[in-house]
Short mmCIF file of C-alpha atoms in Angstrom, two decimals:
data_model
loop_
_atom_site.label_atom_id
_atom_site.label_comp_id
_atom_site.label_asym_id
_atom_site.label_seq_id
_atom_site.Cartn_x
_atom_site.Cartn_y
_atom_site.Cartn_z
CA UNK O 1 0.00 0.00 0.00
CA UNK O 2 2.48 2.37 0.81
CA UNK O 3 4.92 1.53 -1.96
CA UNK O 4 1.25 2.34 -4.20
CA UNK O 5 0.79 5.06 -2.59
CA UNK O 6 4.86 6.04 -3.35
CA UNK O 7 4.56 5.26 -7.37
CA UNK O 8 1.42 7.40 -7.51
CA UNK O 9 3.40 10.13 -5.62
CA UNK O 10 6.20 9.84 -7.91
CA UNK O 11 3.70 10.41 -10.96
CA UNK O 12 2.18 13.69 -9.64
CA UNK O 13 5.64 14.94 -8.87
CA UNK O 14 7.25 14.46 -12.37
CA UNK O 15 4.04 15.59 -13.76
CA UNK O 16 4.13 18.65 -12.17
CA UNK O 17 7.13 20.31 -13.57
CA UNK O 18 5.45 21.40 -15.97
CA UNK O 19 4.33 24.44 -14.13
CA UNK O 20 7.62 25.64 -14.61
CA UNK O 21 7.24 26.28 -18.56
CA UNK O 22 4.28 28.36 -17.74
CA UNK O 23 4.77 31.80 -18.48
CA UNK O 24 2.97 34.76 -16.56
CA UNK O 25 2.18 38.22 -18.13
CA UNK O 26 4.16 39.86 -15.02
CA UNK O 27 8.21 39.67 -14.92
CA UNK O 28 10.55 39.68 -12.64
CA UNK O 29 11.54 42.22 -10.55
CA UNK O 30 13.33 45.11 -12.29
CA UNK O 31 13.45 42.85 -15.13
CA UNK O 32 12.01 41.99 -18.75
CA UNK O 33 12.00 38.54 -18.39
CA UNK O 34 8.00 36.66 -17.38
CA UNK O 35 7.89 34.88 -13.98
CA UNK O 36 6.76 31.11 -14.35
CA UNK O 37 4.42 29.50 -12.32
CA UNK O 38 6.77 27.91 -10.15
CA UNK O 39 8.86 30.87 -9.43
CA UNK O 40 5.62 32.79 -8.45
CA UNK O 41 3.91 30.13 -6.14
CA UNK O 42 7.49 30.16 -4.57
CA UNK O 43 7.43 33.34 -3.85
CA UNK O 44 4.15 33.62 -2.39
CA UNK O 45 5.04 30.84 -0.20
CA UNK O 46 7.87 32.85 1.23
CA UNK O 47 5.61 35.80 1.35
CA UNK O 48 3.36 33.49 3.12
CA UNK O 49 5.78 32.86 5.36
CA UNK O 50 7.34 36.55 6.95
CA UNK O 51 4.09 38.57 6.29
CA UNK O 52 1.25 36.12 7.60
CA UNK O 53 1.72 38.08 11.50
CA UNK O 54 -0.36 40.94 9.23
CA UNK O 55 -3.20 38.77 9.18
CA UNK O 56 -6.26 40.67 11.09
CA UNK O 57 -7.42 37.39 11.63
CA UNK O 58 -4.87 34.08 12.75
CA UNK O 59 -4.50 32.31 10.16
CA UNK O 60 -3.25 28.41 9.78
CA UNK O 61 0.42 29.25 7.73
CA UNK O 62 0.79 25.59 6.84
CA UNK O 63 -2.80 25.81 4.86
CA UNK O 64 -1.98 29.21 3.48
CA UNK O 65 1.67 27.51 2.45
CA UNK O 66 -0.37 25.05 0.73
CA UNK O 67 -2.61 26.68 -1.33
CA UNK O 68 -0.24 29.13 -2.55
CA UNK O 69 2.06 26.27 -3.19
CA UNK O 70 -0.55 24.20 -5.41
CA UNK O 71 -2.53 26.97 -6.54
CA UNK O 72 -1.74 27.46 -10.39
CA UNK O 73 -0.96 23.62 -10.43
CA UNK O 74 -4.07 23.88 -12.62
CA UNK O 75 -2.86 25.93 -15.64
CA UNK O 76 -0.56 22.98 -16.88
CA UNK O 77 -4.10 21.83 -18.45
CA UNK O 78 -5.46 25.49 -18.37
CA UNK O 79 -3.34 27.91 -19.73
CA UNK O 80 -2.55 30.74 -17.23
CA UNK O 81 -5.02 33.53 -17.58
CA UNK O 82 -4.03 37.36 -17.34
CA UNK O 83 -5.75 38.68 -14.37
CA UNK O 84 -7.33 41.50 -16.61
CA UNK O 85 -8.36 39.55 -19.43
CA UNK O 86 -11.27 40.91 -20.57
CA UNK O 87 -12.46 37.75 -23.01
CA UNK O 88 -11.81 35.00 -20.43
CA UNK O 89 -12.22 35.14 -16.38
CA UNK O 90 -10.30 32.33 -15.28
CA UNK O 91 -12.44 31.93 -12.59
CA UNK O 92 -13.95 28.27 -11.53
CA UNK O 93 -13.89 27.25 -15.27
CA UNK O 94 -14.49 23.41 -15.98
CA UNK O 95 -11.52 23.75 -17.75
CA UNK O 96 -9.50 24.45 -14.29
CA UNK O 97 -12.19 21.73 -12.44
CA UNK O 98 -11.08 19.28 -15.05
CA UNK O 99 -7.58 20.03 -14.83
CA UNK O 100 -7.37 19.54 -10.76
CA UNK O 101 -9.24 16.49 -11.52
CA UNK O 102 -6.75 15.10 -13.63
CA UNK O 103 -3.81 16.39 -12.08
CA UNK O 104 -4.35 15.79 -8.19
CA UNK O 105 -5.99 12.80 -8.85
CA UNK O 106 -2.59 11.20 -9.94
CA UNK O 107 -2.21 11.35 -6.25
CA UNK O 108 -3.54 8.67 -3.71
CA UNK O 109 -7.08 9.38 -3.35
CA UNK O 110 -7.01 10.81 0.11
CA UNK O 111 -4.34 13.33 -0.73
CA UNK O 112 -5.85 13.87 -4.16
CA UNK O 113 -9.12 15.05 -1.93
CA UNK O 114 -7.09 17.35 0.14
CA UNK O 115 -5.29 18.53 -2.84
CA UNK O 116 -8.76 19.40 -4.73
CA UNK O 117 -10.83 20.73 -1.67
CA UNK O 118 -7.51 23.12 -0.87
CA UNK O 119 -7.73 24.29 -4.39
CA UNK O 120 -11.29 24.84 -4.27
CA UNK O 121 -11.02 26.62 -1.42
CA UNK O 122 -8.48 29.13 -2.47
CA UNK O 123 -10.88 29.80 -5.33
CA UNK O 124 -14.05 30.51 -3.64
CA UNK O 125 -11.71 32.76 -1.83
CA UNK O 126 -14.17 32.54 1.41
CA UNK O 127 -11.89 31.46 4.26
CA UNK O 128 -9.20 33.22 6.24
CA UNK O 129 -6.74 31.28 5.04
CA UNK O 130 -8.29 31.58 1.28
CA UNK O 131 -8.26 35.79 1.64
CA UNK O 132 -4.51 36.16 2.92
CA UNK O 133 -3.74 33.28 0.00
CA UNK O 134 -5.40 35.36 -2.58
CA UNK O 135 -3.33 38.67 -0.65
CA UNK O 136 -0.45 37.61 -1.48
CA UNK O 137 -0.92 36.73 -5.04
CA UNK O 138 -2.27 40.10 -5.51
CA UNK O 139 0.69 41.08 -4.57
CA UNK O 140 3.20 40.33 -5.24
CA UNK O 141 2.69 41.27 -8.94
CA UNK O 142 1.81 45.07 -7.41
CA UNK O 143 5.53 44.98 -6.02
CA UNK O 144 6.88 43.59 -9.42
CA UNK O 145 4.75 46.23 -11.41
CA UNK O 146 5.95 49.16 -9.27
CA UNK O 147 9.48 47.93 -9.37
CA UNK O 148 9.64 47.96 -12.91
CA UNK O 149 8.32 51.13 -13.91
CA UNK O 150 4.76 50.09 -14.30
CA UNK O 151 5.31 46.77 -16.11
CA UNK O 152 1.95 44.92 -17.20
CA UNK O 153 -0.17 47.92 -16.55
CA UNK O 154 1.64 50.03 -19.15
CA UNK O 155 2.22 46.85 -21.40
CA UNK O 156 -1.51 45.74 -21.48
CA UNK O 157 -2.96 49.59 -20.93
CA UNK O 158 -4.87 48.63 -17.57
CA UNK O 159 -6.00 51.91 -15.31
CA UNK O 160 -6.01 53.05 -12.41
CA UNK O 161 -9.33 51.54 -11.22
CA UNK O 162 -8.66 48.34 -12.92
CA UNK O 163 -5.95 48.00 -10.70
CA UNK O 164 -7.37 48.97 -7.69
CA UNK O 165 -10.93 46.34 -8.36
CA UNK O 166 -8.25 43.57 -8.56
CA UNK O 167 -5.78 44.84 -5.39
CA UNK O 168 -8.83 45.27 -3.02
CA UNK O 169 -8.95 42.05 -2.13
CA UNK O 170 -5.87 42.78 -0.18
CA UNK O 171 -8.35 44.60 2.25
CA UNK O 172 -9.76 41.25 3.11
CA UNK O 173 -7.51 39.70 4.49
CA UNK O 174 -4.97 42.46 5.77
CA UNK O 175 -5.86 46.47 7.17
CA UNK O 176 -1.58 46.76 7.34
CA UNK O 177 -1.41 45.60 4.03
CA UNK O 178 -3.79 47.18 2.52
CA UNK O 179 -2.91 50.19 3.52
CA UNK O 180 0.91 49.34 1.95
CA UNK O 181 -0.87 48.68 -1.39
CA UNK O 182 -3.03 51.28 -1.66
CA UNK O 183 -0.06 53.70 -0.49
CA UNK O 184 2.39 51.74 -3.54
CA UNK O 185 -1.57 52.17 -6.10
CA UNK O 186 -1.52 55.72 -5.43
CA UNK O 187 2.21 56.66 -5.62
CA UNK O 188 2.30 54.97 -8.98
CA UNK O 189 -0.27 57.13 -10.39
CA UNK O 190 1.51 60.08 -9.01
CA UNK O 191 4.68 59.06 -10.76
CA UNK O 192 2.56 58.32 -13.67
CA UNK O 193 3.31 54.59 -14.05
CA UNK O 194 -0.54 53.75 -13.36
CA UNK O 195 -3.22 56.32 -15.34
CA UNK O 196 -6.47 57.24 -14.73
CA UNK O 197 -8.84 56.44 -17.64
CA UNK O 198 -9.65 60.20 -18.32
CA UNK O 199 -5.39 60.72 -18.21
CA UNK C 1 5.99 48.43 14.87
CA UNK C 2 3.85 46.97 12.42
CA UNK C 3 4.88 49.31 9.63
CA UNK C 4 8.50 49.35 10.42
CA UNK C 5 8.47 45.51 10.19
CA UNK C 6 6.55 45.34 7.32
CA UNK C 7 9.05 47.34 5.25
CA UNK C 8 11.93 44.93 6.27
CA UNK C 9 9.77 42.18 5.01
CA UNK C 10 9.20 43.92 1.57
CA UNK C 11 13.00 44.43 1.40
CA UNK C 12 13.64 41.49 2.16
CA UNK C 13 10.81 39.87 -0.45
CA UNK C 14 12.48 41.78 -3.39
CA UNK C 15 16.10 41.00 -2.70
CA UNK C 16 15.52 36.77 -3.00
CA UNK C 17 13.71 37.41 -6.27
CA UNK C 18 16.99 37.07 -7.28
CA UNK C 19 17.14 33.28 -6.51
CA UNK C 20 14.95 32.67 -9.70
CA UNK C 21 18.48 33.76 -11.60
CA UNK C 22 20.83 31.42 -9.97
CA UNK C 23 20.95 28.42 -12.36
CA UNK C 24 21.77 24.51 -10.93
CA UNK C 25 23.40 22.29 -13.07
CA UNK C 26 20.17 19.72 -13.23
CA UNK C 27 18.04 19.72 -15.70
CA UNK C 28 14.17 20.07 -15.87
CA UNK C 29 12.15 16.66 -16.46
CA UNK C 30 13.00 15.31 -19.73
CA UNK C 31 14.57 18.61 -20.78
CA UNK C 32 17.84 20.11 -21.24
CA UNK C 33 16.74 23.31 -19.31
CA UNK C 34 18.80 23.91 -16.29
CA UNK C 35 16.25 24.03 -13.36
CA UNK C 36 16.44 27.52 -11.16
CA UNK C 37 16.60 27.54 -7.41
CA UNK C 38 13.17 29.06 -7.08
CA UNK C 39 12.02 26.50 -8.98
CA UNK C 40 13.81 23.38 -7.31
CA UNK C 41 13.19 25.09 -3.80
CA UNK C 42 8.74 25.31 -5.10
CA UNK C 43 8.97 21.49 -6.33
CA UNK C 44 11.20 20.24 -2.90
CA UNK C 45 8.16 21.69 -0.96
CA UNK C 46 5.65 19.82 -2.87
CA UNK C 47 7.40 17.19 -2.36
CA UNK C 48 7.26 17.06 1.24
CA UNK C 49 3.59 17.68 1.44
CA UNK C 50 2.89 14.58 -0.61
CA UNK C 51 5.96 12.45 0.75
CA UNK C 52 5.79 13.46 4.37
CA UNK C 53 3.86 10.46 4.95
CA UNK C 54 6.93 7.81 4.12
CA UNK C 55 9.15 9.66 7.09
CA UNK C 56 10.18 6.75 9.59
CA UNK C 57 9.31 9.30 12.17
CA UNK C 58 6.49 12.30 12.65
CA UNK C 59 8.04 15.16 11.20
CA UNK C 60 6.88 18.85 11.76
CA UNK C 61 6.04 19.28 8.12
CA UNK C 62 5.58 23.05 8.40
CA UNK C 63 8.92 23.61 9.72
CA UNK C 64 10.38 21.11 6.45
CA UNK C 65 8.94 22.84 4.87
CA UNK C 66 10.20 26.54 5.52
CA UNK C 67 13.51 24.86 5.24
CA UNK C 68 13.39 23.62 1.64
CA UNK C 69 11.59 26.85 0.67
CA UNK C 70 14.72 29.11 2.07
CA UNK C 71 17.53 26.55 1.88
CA UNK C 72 19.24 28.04 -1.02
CA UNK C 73 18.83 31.85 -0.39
CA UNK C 74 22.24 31.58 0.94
CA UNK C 75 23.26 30.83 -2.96
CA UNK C 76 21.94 34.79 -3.94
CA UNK C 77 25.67 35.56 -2.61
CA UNK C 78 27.30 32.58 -2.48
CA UNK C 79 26.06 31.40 -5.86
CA UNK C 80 25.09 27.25 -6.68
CA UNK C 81 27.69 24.97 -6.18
CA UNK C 82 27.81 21.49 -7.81
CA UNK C 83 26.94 18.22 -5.38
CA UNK C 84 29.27 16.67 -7.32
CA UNK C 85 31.98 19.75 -7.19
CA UNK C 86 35.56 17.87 -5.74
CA UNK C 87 37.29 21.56 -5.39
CA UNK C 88 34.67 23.36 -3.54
CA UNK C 89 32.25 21.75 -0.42
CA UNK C 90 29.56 24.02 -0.07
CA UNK C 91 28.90 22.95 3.64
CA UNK C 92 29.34 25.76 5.86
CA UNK C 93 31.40 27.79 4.14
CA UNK C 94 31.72 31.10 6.22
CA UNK C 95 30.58 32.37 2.26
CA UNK C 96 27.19 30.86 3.19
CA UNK C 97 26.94 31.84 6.45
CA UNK C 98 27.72 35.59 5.52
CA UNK C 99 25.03 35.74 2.98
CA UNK C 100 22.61 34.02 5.09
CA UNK C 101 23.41 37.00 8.16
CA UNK C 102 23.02 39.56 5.13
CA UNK C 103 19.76 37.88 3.11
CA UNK C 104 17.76 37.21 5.79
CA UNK C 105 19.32 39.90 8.43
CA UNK C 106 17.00 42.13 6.02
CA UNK C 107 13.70 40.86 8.22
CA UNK C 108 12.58 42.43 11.73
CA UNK C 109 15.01 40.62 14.13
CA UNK C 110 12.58 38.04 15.66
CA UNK C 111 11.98 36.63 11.69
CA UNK C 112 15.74 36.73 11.08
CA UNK C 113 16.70 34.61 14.02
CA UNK C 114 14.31 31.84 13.11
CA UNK C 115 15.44 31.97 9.37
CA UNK C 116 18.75 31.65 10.00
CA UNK C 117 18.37 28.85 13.02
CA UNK C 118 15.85 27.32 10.17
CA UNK C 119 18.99 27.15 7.86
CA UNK C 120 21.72 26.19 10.26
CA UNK C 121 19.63 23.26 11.70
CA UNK C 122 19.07 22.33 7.81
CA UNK C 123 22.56 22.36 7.27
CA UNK C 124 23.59 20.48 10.05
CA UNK C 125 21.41 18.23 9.02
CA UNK C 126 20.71 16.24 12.94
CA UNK C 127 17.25 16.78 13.12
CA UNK C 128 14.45 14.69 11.91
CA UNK C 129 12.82 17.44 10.09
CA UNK C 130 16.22 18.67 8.35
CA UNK C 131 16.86 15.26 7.67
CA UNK C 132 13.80 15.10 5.81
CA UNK C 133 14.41 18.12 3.83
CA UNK C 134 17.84 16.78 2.99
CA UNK C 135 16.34 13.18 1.75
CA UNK C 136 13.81 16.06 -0.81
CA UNK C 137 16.82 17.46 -1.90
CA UNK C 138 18.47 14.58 -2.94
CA UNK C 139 15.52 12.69 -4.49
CA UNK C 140 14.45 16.00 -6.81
CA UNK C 141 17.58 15.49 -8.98
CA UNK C 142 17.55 11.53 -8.71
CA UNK C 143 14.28 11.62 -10.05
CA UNK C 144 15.62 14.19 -12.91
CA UNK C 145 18.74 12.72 -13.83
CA UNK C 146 16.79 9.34 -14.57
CA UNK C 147 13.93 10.92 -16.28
CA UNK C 148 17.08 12.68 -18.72
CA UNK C 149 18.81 9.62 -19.74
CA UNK C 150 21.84 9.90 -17.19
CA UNK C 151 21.42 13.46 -17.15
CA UNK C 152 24.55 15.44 -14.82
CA UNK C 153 25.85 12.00 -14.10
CA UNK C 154 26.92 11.67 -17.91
CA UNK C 155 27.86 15.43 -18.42
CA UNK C 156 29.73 15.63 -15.68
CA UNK C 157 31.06 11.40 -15.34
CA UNK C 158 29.61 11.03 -11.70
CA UNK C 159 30.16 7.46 -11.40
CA UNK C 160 27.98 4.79 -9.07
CA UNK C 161 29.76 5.24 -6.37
CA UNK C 162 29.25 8.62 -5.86
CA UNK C 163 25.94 9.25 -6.54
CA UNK C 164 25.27 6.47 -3.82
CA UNK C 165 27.25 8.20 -1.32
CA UNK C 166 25.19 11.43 -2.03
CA UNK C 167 22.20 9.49 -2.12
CA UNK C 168 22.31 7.18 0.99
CA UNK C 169 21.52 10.28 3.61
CA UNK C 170 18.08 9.55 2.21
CA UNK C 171 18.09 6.35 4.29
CA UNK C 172 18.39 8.36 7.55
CA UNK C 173 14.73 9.90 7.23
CA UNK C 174 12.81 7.07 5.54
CA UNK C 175 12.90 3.46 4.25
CA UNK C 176 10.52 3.59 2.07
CA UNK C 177 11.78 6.79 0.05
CA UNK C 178 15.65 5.06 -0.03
CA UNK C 179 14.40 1.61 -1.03
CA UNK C 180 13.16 3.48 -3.81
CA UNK C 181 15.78 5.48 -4.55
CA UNK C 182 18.48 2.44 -4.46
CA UNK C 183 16.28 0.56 -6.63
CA UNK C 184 16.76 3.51 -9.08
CA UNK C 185 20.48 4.15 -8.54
CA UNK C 186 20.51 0.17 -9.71
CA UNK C 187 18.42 0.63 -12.30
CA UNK C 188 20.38 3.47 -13.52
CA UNK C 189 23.50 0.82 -13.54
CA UNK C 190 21.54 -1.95 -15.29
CA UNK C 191 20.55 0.72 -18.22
CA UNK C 192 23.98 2.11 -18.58
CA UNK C 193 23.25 5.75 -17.88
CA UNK C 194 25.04 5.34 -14.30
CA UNK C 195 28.36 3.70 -14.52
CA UNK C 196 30.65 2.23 -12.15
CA UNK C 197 34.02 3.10 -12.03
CA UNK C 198 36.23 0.11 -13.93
CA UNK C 199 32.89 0.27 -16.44
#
């Protein structure tokens, strides 16, 4: 049983390397070159791990680890989605329910359960644990943006309020770190990195 | 407090972006990509969450976690060097240990303590949660080199022996994960992409 369970292991982590050829809209910092998939859940995870005391609300770090962790795992099947795409909302597609299907259930069925219910529950974004996930990968692409001179807003053309639908999520989850953002949302319109639509 | 903390935390979230530059000498699954250290550092985590189970004993899997997730910071400075390297051991080098004061010495105090204990107690490698991590870090490029026909072990002639002596600290966490990984070492042998050394 436990040499089963190992083989099935084995499968789902080989499998998942593929995250790493997915490319995001948002690059690195004070760089041109995209982030991947598995360079961004590893940075939320570390994220996770020195901002979670800004939580208003304790939060279980392990579960937040987690989701951040396995989060994209998804777009090896579905494609990764630009967060203001204004054709497709990535949002609890069947394409993505498919894809965890397929993907955690390589896994031994318990952990493929946990795997899927963890994913769903980032998604619904309902929990405390779901907010500060969905926190931090709001943003970490704000710090990347600001850092390089306005990055996928100017790229893609995305205003001011735009931004700011998408960031307030932050507010959720964190009062200290919402106040950060909105603080980093409003100096980049003053510097002129981030318009207003009537700019 | 909160703020002033806060903004050590950001510094210190932008500086180990720079992990996702620092190539190793492994290669993605079935690829001749070299793999990054924000990438390897994301997959060892995932790995523990679905192998934590084989550990001969109860492991905190939080705290492996953390430790596979920051155990190559140190490299930002001190750059990747080669398991296989006979010039330079990277264990303990005052090199590391500099960078890891400097890299995470960026965080409020309390943060940096634990990050750097975190490391040390990885590196030392005593502990049944380091030696956990350790037995990740080893499997990760077992299962690559296999999966890329001999992989570093042919670029760079790593013979049997060595690779076992690597390999074998896997033993010390779990029986399950090393009768595994021997069974692949042998494999390895029997297909000719591992050779011994009068081969």
């Amino acid at each position: 049983m436990q040499t089963d369970n190992l083989l099935k292991q084995i499968s789902f982590i080989k499998e998942i390397d593929k995250i790493k050829y997915i490319q995001r809209k948002t690059k690195l910092f004070n760089s041109d070159r995209p982030e991947n998939d598995a360079e961004h859940s590893w940075h939320l995870a570390l994220m996770t791990l020195v901002l979670a005391e800004h939580s208003d609300t304790p939060v279980d770090v392990l579960k937040v680890v987690k989701m951040v962790l396995i989060h994209d795992i998804v777009e090896i099947d579905a494609g990764d989605t630009f967060i203001y795409d204004t054709v497709k909302n990535h949002t609890n597609t069947d394409e993505e329910l498919n894809a965890a299907r397929r993907i955690f259930g390589l896994l031994p069925e318990e952990q493929s359960e946990e795997m899927i219910a963890l994913w769903q529950e980032f998604e619904a974004g309902e929990t405390n644990e779901a907010k500060f996930a969905k926190s931090m990968d709001r943003l970490e692409p704000l710090l990347q943006n600001t850092s390089n001179d306005g990055g996928t807003w100017k790229e893609f053309e995305v205003d001011y309020q735009k931004v700011f639908d998408k960031k307030k999520v932050i507010r959720d989850s964190s009062a200290t770190l919402w106040k950060y953002a909105e603080n980093l949302i409003n100096e980049s319109v003053e510097k002129g990195i981030l318009k207003k639509k009537n700019d």
